XYZ file of C-alpha atoms in Angstrom:
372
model
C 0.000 0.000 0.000
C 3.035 2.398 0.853
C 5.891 2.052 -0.963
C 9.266 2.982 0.859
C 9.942 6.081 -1.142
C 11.844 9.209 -0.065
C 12.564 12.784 -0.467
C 15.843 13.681 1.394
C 16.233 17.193 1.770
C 19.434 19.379 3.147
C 20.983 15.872 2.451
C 24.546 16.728 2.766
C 27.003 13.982 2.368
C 24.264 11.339 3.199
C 24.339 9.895 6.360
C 20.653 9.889 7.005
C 20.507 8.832 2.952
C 23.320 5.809 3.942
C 20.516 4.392 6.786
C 17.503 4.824 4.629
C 19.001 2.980 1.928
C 19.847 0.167 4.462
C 16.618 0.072 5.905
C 14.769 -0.891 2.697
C 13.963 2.892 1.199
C 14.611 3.500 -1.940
C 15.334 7.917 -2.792
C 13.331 9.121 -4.868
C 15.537 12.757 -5.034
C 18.774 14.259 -3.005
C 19.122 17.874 -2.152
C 21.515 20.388 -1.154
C 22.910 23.649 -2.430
C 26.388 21.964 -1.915
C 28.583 21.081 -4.867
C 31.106 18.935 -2.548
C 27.984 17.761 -0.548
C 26.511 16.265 -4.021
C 29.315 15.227 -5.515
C 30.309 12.996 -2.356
C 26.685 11.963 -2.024
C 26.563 11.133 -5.848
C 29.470 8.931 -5.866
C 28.565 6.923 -3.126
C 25.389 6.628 -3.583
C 23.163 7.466 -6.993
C 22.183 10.152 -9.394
C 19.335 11.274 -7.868
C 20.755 14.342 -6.590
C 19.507 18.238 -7.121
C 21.590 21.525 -5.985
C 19.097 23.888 -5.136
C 18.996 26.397 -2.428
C 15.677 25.227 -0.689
C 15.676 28.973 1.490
C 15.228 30.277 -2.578
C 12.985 27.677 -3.988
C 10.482 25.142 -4.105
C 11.372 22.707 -6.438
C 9.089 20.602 -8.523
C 9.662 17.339 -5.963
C 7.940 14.167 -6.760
C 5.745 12.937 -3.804
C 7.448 10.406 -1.362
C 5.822 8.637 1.379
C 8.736 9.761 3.638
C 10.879 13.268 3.873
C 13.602 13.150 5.822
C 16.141 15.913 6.407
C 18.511 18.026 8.888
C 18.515 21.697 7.741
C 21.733 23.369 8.752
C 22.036 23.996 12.079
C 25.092 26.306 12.531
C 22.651 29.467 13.585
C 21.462 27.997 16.752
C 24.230 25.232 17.618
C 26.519 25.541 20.668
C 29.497 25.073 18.470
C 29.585 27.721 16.774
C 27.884 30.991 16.215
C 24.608 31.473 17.450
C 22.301 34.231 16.011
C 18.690 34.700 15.966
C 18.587 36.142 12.575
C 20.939 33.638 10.852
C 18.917 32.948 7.820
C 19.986 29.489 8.019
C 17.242 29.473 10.812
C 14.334 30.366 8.797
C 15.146 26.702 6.813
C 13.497 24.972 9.544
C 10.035 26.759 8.710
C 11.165 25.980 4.897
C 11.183 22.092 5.909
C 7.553 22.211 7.372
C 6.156 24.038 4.768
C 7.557 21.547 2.049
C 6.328 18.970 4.199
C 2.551 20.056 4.720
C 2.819 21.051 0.883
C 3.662 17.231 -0.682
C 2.117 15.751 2.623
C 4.020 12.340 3.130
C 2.752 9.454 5.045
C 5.467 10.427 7.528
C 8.438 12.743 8.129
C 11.787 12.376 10.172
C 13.632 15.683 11.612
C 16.813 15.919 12.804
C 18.892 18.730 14.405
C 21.033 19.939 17.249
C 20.065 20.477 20.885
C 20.508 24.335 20.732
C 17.396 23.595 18.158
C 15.430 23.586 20.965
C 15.849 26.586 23.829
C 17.373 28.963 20.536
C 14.972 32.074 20.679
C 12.605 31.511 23.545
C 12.059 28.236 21.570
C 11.221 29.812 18.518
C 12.006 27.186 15.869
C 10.098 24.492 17.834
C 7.025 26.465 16.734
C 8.173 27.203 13.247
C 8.429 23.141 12.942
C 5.381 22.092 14.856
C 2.648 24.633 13.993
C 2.474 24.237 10.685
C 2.451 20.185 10.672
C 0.133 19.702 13.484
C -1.839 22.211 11.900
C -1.943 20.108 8.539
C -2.686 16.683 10.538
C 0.489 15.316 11.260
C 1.194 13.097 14.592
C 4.727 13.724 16.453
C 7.075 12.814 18.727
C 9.682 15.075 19.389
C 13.099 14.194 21.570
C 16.380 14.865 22.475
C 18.397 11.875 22.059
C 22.042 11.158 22.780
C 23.473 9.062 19.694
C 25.459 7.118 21.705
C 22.406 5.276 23.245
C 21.648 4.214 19.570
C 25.108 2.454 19.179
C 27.188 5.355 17.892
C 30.466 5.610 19.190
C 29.903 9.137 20.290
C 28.005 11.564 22.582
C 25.961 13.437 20.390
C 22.689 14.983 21.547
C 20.327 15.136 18.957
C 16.695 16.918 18.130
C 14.718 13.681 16.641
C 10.970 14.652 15.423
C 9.375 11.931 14.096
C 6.106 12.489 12.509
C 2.730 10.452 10.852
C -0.017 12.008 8.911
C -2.988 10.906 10.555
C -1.198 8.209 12.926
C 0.506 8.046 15.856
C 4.391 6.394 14.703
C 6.942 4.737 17.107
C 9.699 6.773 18.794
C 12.605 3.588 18.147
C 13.811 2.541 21.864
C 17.537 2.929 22.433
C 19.795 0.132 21.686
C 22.525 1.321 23.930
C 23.773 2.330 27.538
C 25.968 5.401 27.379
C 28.295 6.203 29.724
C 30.938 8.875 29.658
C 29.649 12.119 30.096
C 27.464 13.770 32.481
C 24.418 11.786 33.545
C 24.642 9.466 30.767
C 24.511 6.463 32.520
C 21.758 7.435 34.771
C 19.194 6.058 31.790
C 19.442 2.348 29.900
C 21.478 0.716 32.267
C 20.303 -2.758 31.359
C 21.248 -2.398 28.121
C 24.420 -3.017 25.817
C 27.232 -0.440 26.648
C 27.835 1.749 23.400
C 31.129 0.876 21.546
C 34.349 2.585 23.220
C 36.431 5.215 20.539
C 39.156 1.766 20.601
C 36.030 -0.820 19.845
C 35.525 1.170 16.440
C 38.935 2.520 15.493
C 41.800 0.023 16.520
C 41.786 -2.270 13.306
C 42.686 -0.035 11.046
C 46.100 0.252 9.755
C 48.549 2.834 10.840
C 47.812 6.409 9.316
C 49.820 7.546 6.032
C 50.769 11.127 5.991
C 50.624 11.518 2.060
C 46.665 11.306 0.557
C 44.471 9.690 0.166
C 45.598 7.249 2.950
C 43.890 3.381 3.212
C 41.222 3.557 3.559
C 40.720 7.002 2.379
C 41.032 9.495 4.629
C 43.370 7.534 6.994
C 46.040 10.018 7.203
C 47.630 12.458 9.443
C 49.855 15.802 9.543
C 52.622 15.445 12.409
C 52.773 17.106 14.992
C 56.062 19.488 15.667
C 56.747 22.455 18.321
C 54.315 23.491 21.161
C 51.935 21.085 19.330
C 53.964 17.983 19.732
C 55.006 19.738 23.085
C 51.028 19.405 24.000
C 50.619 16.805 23.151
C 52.511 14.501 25.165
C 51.489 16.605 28.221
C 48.429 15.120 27.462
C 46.462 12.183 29.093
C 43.649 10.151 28.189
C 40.633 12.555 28.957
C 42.701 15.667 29.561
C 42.079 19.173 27.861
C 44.208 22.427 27.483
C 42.978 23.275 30.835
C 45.286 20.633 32.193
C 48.287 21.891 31.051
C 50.767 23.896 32.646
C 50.632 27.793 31.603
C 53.550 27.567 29.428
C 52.116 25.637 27.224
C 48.190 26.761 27.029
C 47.770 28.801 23.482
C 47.961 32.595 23.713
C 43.820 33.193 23.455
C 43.156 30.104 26.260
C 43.208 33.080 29.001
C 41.321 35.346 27.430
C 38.611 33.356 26.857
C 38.951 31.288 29.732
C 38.206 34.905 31.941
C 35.822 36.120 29.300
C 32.286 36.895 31.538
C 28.879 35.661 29.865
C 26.136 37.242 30.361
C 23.171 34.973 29.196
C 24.318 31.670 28.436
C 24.651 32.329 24.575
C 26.308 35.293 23.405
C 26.693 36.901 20.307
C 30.056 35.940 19.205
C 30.848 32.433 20.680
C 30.138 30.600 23.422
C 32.200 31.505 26.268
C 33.569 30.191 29.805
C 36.483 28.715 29.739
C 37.313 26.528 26.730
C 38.647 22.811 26.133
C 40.749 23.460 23.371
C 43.155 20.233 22.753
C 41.546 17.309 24.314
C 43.084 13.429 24.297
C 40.046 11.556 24.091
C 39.620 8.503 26.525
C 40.401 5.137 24.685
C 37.320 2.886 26.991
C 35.206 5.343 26.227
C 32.703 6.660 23.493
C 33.983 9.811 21.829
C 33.378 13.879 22.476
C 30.515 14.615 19.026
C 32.633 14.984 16.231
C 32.200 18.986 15.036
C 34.190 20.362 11.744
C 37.300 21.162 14.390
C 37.787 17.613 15.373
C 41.409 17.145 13.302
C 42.576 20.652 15.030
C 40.644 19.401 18.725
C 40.723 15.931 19.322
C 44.386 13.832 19.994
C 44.194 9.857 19.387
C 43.369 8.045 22.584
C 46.960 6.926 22.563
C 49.502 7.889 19.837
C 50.257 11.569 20.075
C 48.474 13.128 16.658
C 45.348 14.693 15.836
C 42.873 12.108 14.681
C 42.312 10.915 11.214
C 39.123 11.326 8.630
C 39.056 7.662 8.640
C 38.739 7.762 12.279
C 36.377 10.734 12.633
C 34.142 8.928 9.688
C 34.092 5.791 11.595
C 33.247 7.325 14.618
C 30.302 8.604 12.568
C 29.335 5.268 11.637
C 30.495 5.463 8.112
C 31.394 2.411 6.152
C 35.325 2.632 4.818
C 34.218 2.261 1.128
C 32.432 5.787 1.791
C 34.344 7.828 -0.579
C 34.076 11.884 0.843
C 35.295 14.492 -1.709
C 36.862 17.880 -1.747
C 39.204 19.918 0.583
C 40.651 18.385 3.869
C 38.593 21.091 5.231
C 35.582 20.137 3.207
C 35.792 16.714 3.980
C 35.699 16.532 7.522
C 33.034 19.338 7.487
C 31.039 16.872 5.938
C 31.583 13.606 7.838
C 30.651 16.237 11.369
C 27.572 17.465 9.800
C 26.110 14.409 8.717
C 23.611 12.070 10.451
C 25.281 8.655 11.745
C 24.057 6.469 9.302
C 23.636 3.608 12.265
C 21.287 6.178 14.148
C 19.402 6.867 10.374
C 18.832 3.169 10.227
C 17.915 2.339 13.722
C 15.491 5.407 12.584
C 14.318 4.676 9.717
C 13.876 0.516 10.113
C 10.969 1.219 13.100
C 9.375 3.735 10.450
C 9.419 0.792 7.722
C 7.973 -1.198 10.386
C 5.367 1.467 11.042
C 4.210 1.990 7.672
C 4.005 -1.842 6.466
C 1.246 -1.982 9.045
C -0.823 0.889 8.512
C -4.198 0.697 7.678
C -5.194 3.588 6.609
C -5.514 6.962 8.888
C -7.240 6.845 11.736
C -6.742 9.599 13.317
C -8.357 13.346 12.271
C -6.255 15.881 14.256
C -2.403 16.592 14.025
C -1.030 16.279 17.727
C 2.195 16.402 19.749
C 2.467 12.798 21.190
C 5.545 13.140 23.355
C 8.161 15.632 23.864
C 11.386 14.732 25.885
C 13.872 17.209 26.361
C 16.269 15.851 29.092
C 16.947 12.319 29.159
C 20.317 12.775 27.108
């Protein structure tokens, strides 16, 4: 009755694509305003891409039962800048109105935590109002990846959402542990994969591209780097160091007062910098400055794509294109494809046994902000 069709839009590199695909759905259309985006999604996975700019247009898109998709994020995430009137922001209302305009059997929504408490909670409307509005059935949650089997923390926003039925919120596969209250919840459970579980078999990193697999190579480190580097243990950051070797701006941000919790420029308070990651373990959330931030568990160097991509879930026949830069921008911003599929495989599940609607009104059915 419903085939497993979808519409994946700000689709990046194609993580959330990678789990979909996985899970038994077949994409129907890819898009992003991206060149490097598409080109690494095209080459790992079809033709079926577009490069529009979705804040500019609405493109002629064929009708899916499913739309996925994770507009960018970087106006309201704690990692980087945070304004209100990034117009990056106004791409969340984009991805309602798309979806209550080709009205799917179902949608999935992902974003960053900030997604939630940015602008008095703004956004949350700008997602919800229109879609309830139009019928649709949601659950919306913060979720830590690393509950899902992803060898990371990464709090994510999850809405997951059924025109005229209530879908499953997928229970967590994992217990986290790690970081702050995360093994508080899902105790019972499997403990997530350490950084060494998912990164120890590979081969030693080249320092000349493209590395085997791809990706797997490093720049060495020399000077105060190096320096820092061995000063380093497992779960230490630039705050442990001695003076002499903290970087020049570590004071003055370290001393830098914040007024409200999420300033204009950057997020303040004293800052990590550096940090050796812990080898037993599940990683720090790999951002676009994990080569400059994170040191190997044990071998003084920054780590490797390979490693951040695995990290990510990423198979090592994922090909990702352009820059250095470029690259790793990509593998941060993407949805782990394990969490996609964990995802996506209840919604299959879901829709193989619907029966029709039976339900007339669009509702919130749960909203969990704090168990990650």
């Amino acid at each position: 009755m419903y085939p497993l069709t979808v519409v994946d839009l700000f689709c990046g590199a194609g993580g959330l694509s990678a789990g979909l695909i996985r899970a038994g759905f077949s994409i129907l259309s890819a898009i992003d305003k991206d060149p490097v985006a598409l080109t690494t999604y095209t080459k790992n996975m079809g033709k079926h891409t577009t490069c529009i700019d979705l804040s500019m247009h609405l493109h002629d898109l064929p009708k899916p039962t499913v739309i996925v998709g994770g507009p960018p994020c970087q106006g309201f995430s704690s990692a980087g800048m945070r304004h209100q009137s990034d117009e990056r922001n106004s791409l969340v209302r984009r991805f309602s109105s798309i979806v209550a305009h080709l009205q799917p059997t179902a949608f999935i929504f992902e974003n960053v935590e900030g997604f939630l408490t940015a602008d008095r909670g703004r956004y949350v409307f700008d997602l919800l109002e229109p879609l309830i509005a139009m019928g649709y059935r949601i659950h919306l949650r913060k979720i830590n990846a690393a509950n899902y089997g992803v060898p990371q923390h990464r709090k994510r926003v999850i809405a997951i959402g059924g025109l005229g039925w209530n879908p499953s919120f997928p229970e967590p596969t994992h217990a986290a542990y790690g970081a702050p209250g995360a093994q508080l919840i899902y105790g019972s459970l499997p403990r997530t994969p350490t950084i060494l579980d998912s990164i120890n078999d590979l081969p030693p990193p080249a320092m000349e591209p493209p590395g085997t697999p791809q990706g797997h190579l490093y720049r060495a480190l020399e000077g105060l780097d190096l320096l820092r580097a061995q000063a380093l243990k497992p779960g230490q950051t630039m705050r442990d160091l001695p003076m002499h070797l903290q970087h020049k701006s570590y004071t003055r941000r370290a001393n830098r007062r914040v007024m409200d919790g999420t300033p204009t420029d950057r997020r303040g308070g004293a800052p990590t910098g550096i940090r050796r990651l812990r080898p037993d373990e599940p990683s720090k959330a790999i951002t676009g400055g994990a080569l400059a931030e994170f040191l190997h568990p044990l071998e003084h160097r920054s780590l490797t794509l390979r490693e951040c991509a695995r990290l990510q879930t990423f198979p090592d026949t994922f090909t990702f294109c352009g820059t250095i830069a470029q690259q790793i921008q990509l593998i941060a911003n993407a949805v782990p494809p394990r969490l996609a599929e964990i995802l996506t495989r209840q919604l299959a599940l879901d829709i193989a046994n619907l029966n029709g609607k039976s339900e007339t009104e669009g509702a919130l059915l749960s909203f969990v902000p704090t168990l990650s």
